[in-house]
Every structure is written in C-alpha cells, then in structure tokens.
mmCIF file of C-alpha atoms in Angstrom:
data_model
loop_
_atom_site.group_PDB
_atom_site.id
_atom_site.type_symbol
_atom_site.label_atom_id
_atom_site.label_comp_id
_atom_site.label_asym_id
_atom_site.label_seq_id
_atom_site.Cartn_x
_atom_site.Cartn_y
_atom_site.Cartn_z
ATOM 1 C CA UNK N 1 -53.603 -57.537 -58.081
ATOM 2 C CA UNK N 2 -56.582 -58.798 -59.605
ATOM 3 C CA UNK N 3 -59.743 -57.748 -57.133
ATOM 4 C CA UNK N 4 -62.665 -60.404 -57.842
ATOM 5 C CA UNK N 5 -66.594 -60.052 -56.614
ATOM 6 C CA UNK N 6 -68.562 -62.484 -55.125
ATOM 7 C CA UNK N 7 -71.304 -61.486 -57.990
ATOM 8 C CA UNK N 8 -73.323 -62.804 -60.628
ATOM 9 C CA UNK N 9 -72.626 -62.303 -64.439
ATOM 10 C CA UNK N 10 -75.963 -62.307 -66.661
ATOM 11 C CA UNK N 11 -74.914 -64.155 -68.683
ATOM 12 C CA UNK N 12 -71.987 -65.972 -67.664
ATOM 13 C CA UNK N 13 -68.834 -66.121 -69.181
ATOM 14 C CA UNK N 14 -69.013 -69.518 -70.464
ATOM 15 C CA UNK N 15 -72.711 -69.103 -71.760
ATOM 16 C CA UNK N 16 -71.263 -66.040 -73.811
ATOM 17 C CA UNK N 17 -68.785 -67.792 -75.314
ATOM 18 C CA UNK N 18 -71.179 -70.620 -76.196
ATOM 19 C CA UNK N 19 -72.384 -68.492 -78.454
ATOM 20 C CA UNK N 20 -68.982 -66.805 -79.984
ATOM 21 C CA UNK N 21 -66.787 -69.338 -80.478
ATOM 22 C CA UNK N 22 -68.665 -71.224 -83.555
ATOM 23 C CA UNK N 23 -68.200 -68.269 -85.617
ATOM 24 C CA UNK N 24 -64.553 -68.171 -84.813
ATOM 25 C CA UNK N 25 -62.143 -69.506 -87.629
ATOM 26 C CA UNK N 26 -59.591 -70.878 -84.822
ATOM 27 C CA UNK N 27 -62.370 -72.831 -83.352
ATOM 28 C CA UNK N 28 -63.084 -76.623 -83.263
ATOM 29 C CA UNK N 29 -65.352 -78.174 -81.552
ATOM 30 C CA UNK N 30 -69.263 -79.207 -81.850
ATOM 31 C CA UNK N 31 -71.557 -75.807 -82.218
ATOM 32 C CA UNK N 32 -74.076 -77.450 -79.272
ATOM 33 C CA UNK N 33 -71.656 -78.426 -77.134
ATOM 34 C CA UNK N 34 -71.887 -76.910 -73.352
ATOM 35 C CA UNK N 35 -68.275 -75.031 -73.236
ATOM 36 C CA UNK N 36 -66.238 -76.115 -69.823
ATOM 37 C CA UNK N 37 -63.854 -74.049 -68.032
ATOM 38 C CA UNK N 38 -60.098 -76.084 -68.265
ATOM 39 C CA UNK N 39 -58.206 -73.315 -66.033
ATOM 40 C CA UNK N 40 -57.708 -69.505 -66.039
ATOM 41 C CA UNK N 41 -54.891 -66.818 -65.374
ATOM 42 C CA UNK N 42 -55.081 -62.959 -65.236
ATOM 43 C CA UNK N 43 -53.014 -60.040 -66.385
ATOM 44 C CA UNK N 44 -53.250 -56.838 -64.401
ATOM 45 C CA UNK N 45 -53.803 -52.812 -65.557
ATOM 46 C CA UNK N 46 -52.018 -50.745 -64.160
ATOM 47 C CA UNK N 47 -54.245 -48.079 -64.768
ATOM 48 C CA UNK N 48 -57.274 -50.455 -62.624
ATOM 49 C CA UNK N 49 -59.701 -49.713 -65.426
ATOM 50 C CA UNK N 50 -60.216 -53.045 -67.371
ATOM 51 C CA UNK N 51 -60.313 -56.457 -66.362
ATOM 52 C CA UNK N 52 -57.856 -59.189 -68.419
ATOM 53 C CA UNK N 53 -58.741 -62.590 -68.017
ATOM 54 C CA UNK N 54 -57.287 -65.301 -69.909
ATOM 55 C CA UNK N 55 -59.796 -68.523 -69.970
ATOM 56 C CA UNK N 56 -59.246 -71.724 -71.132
ATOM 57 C CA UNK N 57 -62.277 -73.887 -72.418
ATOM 58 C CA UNK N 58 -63.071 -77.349 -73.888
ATOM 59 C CA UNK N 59 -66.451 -77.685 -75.905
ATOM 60 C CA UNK N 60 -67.212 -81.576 -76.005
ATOM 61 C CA UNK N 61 -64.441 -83.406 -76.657
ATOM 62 C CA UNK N 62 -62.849 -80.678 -78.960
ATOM 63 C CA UNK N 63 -59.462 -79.035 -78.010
ATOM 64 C CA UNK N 64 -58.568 -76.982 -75.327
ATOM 65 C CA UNK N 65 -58.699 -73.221 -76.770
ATOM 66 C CA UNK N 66 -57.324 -70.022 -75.296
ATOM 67 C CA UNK N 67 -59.315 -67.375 -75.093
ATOM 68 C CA UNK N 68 -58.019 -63.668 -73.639
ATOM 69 C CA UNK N 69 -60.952 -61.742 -72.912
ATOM 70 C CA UNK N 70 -61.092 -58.120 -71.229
ATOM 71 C CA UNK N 71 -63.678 -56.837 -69.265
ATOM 72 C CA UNK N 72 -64.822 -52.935 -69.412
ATOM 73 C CA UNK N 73 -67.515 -50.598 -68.209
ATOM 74 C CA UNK N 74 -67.803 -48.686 -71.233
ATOM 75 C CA UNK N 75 -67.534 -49.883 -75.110
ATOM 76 C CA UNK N 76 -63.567 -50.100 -76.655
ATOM 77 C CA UNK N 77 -63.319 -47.289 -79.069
ATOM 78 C CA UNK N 78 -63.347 -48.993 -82.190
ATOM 79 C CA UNK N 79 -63.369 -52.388 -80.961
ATOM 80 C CA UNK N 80 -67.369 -53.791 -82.665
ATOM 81 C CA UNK N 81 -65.546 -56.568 -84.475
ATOM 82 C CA UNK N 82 -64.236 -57.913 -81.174
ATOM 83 C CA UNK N 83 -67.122 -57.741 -78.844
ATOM 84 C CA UNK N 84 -67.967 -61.002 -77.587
ATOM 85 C CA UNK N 85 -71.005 -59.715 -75.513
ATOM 86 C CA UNK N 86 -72.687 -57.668 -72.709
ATOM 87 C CA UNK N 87 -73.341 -58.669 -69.329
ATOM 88 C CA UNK N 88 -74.826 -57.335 -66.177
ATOM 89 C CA UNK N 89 -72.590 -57.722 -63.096
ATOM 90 C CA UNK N 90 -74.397 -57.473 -60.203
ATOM 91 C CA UNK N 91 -71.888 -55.194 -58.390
ATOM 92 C CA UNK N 92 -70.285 -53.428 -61.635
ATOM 93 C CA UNK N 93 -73.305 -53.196 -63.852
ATOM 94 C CA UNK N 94 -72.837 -53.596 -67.608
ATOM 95 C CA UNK N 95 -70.278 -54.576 -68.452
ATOM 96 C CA UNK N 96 -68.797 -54.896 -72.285
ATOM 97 C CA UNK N 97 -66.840 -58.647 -72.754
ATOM 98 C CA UNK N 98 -63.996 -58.594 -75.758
ATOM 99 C CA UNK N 99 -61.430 -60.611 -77.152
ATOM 100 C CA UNK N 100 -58.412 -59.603 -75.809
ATOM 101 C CA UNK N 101 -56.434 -60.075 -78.813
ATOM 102 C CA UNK N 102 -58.033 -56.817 -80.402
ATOM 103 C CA UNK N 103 -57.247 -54.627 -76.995
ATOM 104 C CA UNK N 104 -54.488 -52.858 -76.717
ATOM 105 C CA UNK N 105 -54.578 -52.824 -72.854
ATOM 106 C CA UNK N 106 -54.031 -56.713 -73.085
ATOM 107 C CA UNK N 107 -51.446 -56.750 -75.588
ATOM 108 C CA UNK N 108 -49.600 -54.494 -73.119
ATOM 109 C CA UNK N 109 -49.699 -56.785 -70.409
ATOM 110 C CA UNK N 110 -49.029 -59.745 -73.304
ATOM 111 C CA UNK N 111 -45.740 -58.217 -74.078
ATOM 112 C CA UNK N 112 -45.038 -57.310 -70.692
ATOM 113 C CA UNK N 113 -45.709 -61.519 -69.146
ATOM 114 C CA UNK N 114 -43.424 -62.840 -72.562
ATOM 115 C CA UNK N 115 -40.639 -60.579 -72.670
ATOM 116 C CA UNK N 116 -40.453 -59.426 -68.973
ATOM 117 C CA UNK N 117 -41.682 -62.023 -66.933
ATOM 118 C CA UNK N 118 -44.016 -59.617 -64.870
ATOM 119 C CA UNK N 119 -45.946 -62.817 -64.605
ATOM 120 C CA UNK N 120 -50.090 -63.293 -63.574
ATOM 121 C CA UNK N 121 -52.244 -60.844 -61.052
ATOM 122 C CA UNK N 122 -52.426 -62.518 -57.963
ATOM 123 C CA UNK N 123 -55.880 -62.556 -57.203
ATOM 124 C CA UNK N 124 -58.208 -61.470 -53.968
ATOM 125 C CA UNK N 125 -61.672 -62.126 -53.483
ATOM 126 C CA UNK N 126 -63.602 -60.015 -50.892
ATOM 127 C CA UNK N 127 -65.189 -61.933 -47.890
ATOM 128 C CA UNK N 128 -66.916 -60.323 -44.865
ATOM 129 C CA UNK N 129 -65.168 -57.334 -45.667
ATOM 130 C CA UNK N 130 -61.177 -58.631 -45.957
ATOM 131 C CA UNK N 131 -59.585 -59.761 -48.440
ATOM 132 C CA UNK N 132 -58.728 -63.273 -49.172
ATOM 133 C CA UNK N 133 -56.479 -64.445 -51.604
ATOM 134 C CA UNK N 134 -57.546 -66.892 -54.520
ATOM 135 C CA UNK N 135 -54.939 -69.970 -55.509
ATOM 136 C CA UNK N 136 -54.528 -69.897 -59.323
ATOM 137 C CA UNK N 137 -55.945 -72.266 -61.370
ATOM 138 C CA UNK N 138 -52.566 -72.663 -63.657
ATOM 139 C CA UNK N 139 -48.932 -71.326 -63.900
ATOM 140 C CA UNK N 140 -47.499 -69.308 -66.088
ATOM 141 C CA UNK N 141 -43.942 -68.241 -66.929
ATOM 142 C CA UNK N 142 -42.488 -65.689 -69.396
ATOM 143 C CA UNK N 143 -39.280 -66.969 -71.328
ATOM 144 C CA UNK N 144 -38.081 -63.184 -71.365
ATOM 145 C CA UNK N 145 -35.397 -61.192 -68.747
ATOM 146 C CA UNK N 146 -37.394 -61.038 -65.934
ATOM 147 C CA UNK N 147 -37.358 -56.453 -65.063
ATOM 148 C CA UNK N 148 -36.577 -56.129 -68.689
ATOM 149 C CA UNK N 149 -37.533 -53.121 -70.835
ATOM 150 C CA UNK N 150 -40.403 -53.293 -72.582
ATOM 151 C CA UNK N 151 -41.364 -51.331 -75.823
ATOM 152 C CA UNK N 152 -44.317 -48.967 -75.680
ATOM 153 C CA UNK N 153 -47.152 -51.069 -77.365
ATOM 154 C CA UNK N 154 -49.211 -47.960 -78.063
ATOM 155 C CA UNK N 155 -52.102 -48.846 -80.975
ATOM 156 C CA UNK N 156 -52.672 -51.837 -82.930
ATOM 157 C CA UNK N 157 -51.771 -51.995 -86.213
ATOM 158 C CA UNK N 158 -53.370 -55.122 -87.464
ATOM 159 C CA UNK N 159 -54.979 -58.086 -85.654
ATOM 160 C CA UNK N 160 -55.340 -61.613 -87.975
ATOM 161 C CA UNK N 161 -57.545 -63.848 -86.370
ATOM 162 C CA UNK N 162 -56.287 -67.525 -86.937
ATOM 163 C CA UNK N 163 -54.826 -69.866 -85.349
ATOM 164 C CA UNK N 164 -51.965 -68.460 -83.861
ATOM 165 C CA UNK N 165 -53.701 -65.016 -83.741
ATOM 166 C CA UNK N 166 -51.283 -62.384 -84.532
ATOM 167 C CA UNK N 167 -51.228 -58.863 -83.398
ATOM 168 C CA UNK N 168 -48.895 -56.371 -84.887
ATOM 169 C CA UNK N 169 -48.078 -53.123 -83.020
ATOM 170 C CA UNK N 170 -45.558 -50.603 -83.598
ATOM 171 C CA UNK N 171 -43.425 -52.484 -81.174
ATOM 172 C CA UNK N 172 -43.981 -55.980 -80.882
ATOM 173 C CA UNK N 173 -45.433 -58.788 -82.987
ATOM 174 C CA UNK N 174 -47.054 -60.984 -80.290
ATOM 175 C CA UNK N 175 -48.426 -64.489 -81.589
ATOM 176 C CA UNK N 176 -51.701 -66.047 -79.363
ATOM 177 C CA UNK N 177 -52.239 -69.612 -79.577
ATOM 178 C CA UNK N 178 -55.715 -70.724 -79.448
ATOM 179 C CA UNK N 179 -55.676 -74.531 -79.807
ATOM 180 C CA UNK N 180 -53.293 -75.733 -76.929
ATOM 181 C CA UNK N 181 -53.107 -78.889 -78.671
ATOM 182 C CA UNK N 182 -49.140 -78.767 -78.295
ATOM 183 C CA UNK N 183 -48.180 -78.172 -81.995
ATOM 184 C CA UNK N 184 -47.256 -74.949 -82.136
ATOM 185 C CA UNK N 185 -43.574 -73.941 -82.561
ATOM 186 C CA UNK N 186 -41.659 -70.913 -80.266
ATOM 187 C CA UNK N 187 -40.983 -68.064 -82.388
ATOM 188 C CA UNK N 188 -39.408 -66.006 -80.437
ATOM 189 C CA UNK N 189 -39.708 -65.082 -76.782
ATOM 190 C CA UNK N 190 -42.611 -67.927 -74.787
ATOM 191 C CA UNK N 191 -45.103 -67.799 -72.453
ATOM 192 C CA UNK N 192 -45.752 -71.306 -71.349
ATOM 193 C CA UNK N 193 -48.525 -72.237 -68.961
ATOM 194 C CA UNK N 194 -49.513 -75.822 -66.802
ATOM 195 C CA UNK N 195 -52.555 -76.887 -65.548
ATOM 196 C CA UNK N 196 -53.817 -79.798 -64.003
ATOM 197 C CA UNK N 197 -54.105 -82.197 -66.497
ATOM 198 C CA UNK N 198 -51.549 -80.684 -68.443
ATOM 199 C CA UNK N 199 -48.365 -80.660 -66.012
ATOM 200 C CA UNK N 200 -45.856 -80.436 -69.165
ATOM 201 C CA UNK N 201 -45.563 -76.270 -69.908
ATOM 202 C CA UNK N 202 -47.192 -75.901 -73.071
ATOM 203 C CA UNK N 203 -46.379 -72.731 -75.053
ATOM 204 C CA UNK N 204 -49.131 -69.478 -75.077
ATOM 205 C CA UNK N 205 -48.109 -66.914 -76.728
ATOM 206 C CA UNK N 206 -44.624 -65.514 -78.131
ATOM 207 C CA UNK N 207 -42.988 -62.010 -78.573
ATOM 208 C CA UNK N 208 -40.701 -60.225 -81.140
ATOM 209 C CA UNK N 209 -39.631 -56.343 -80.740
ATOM 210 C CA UNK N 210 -40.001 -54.967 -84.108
#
C-alpha cells in the first residue's frame, strides 16, 4: 500500500525533472519545454522506508519517457550520480528525489512486478482522517508466474544509463525502457503497462535471473 499526503512538494516533481532530463542521454525532447505528467504507477517497500514512483512524462511534443524515481528522507549511500533533486514536503520534510534505476530498493520491487507479478501499490490518500483509496492512473502486468520465487537482488553491480537502461545485480539483469515509443523488443520476462491514450500494453521493463 502506497500511503499519499495531501502536501506540497517545493519543488514539484515535474519542475525537478524539468531540469534533469536534458542532461540525460535517453532523453528527447526540447530543453524549454514544460514536462507533462502522461500517467503514473507505484511499487511498494516492504520495509515502508522509501517511496517508488514510476512517472511517465511528455516534454513538448517529444516521446513519452519512463522515469522510476524513489523518494527518501535521508541521502542513498553512494547514490550522488543519481540524485535528481531535493525537495521540501510539507508533511515529510526534505526529502532526497533519485532515479530509481540506480536504487536497489526499486530494482527489488522491479524484479519482483516482472518475474512475480506482485503487481502496483494500491494507493490511499488521507482525508478527514480515513483513508480513501486513489484509482490508478495506468495498469500494469508482470509476464512472470504470478507467487514465484524471486532471487535476492542484494547490491548493484553496474547501472548503464541508455536507452533501455540496464541494471545488473548478482541476480537479475533487469532492462528499463525510457522512450515508450513501442520499439523495444521483450527480452526476457515483460512488464507491460496501458494508459489512456495508450490502451495497447506496451512493454516496461524485462527480467533475466542470472
């Protein structure tokens, strides 16, 4: 379960990531361009410590990229190269925004979603004191045997930032797709994800056990 605050972000997400994504290699798109939110899914941890958010964005009339962030109240232990920014949350405080891709928590829950369908966090926003429960912007299904055994994910070994970004772990190779542009090829185990706009499943990310 994904617990969300009615709370402001300074800055947002999106006016971070107007400011990241030029200097990706993966990215394309104008520099100036306001960047849009297309539709969004998240991943839980089971340990409750770090939010993992999935967004996808359009600048201009560029693609539609995917971009896994997580969300933490402290800095990643060797994680400078993948900071996308700071921002003050007005219930959490400061909080430290990253790509996902170099996190291990997400590529735990990334291997998890492909190879054992343990699908999205169903999400709750608190009202008036209850909870109420947020529809999802997309779907998402994992092309994997849904309860199956996962492999420990443990440390990353390498992370190459292109397009498919691929992160190697002693476990699993998992493959992110950043340009949802629909050319990229399964290689291995799928996540596929729909959105409106896009009702055709187009593929997210792929497994392989080492």
């Amino acid at each position: 379960m994904a617990l969300l605050h009615r709370a402001e972000l300074h800055p947002s997400k999106l006016e971070l990531l107007a400011a990241w994504l030029p200097g990706r290699p993966w990215y394309q798109g104008p520099d100036d361009a306001d960047v849009v939110r297309v539709a969004a899914y998240r991943f839980d941890d089971p340990a409750g410590e770090v939010g993992i958010e999935t967004m996808l964005v359009r600048a201009g009339d560029g693609p539609v990229h995917q971009v896994p962030l997580t969300y933490r109240g402290a800095p990643l232990d060797g994680g400078d190269e993948w900071l996308v920014g700071t921002a003050e949350h007005s219930v959490l405080g400061r909080r430290w925004v990253y790509d996902a891709c170099g996190d291990p928590v997400y590529a735990a829950a990334l291997a998890g979603a492909v190879l054992a369908g343990t699908g999205q966090a169903e999400e709750f926003i608190e009202i008036d004191g209850r909870l109420e429960r947020r529809e999802p912007s997309m779907t998402i299904t994992g092309g994997g045997t849904p309860g199956a055994d996962v492999p420990a994910v443990g440390a990353l070994r390498q992370v190459v930032p292109d397009d498919p970004t691929l992160i190697v772990t002693d476990a699993v190779d998992l493959v992110v797709v950043r340009r949802l542009d629909g050319g990229s090829r399964p290689e291995g185990a799928t996540l596929t994800g729909a959105w409106a706009g896009q009702p055709t499943p187009l593929p997210l990310a792929y497994a392989r056990p080492r």
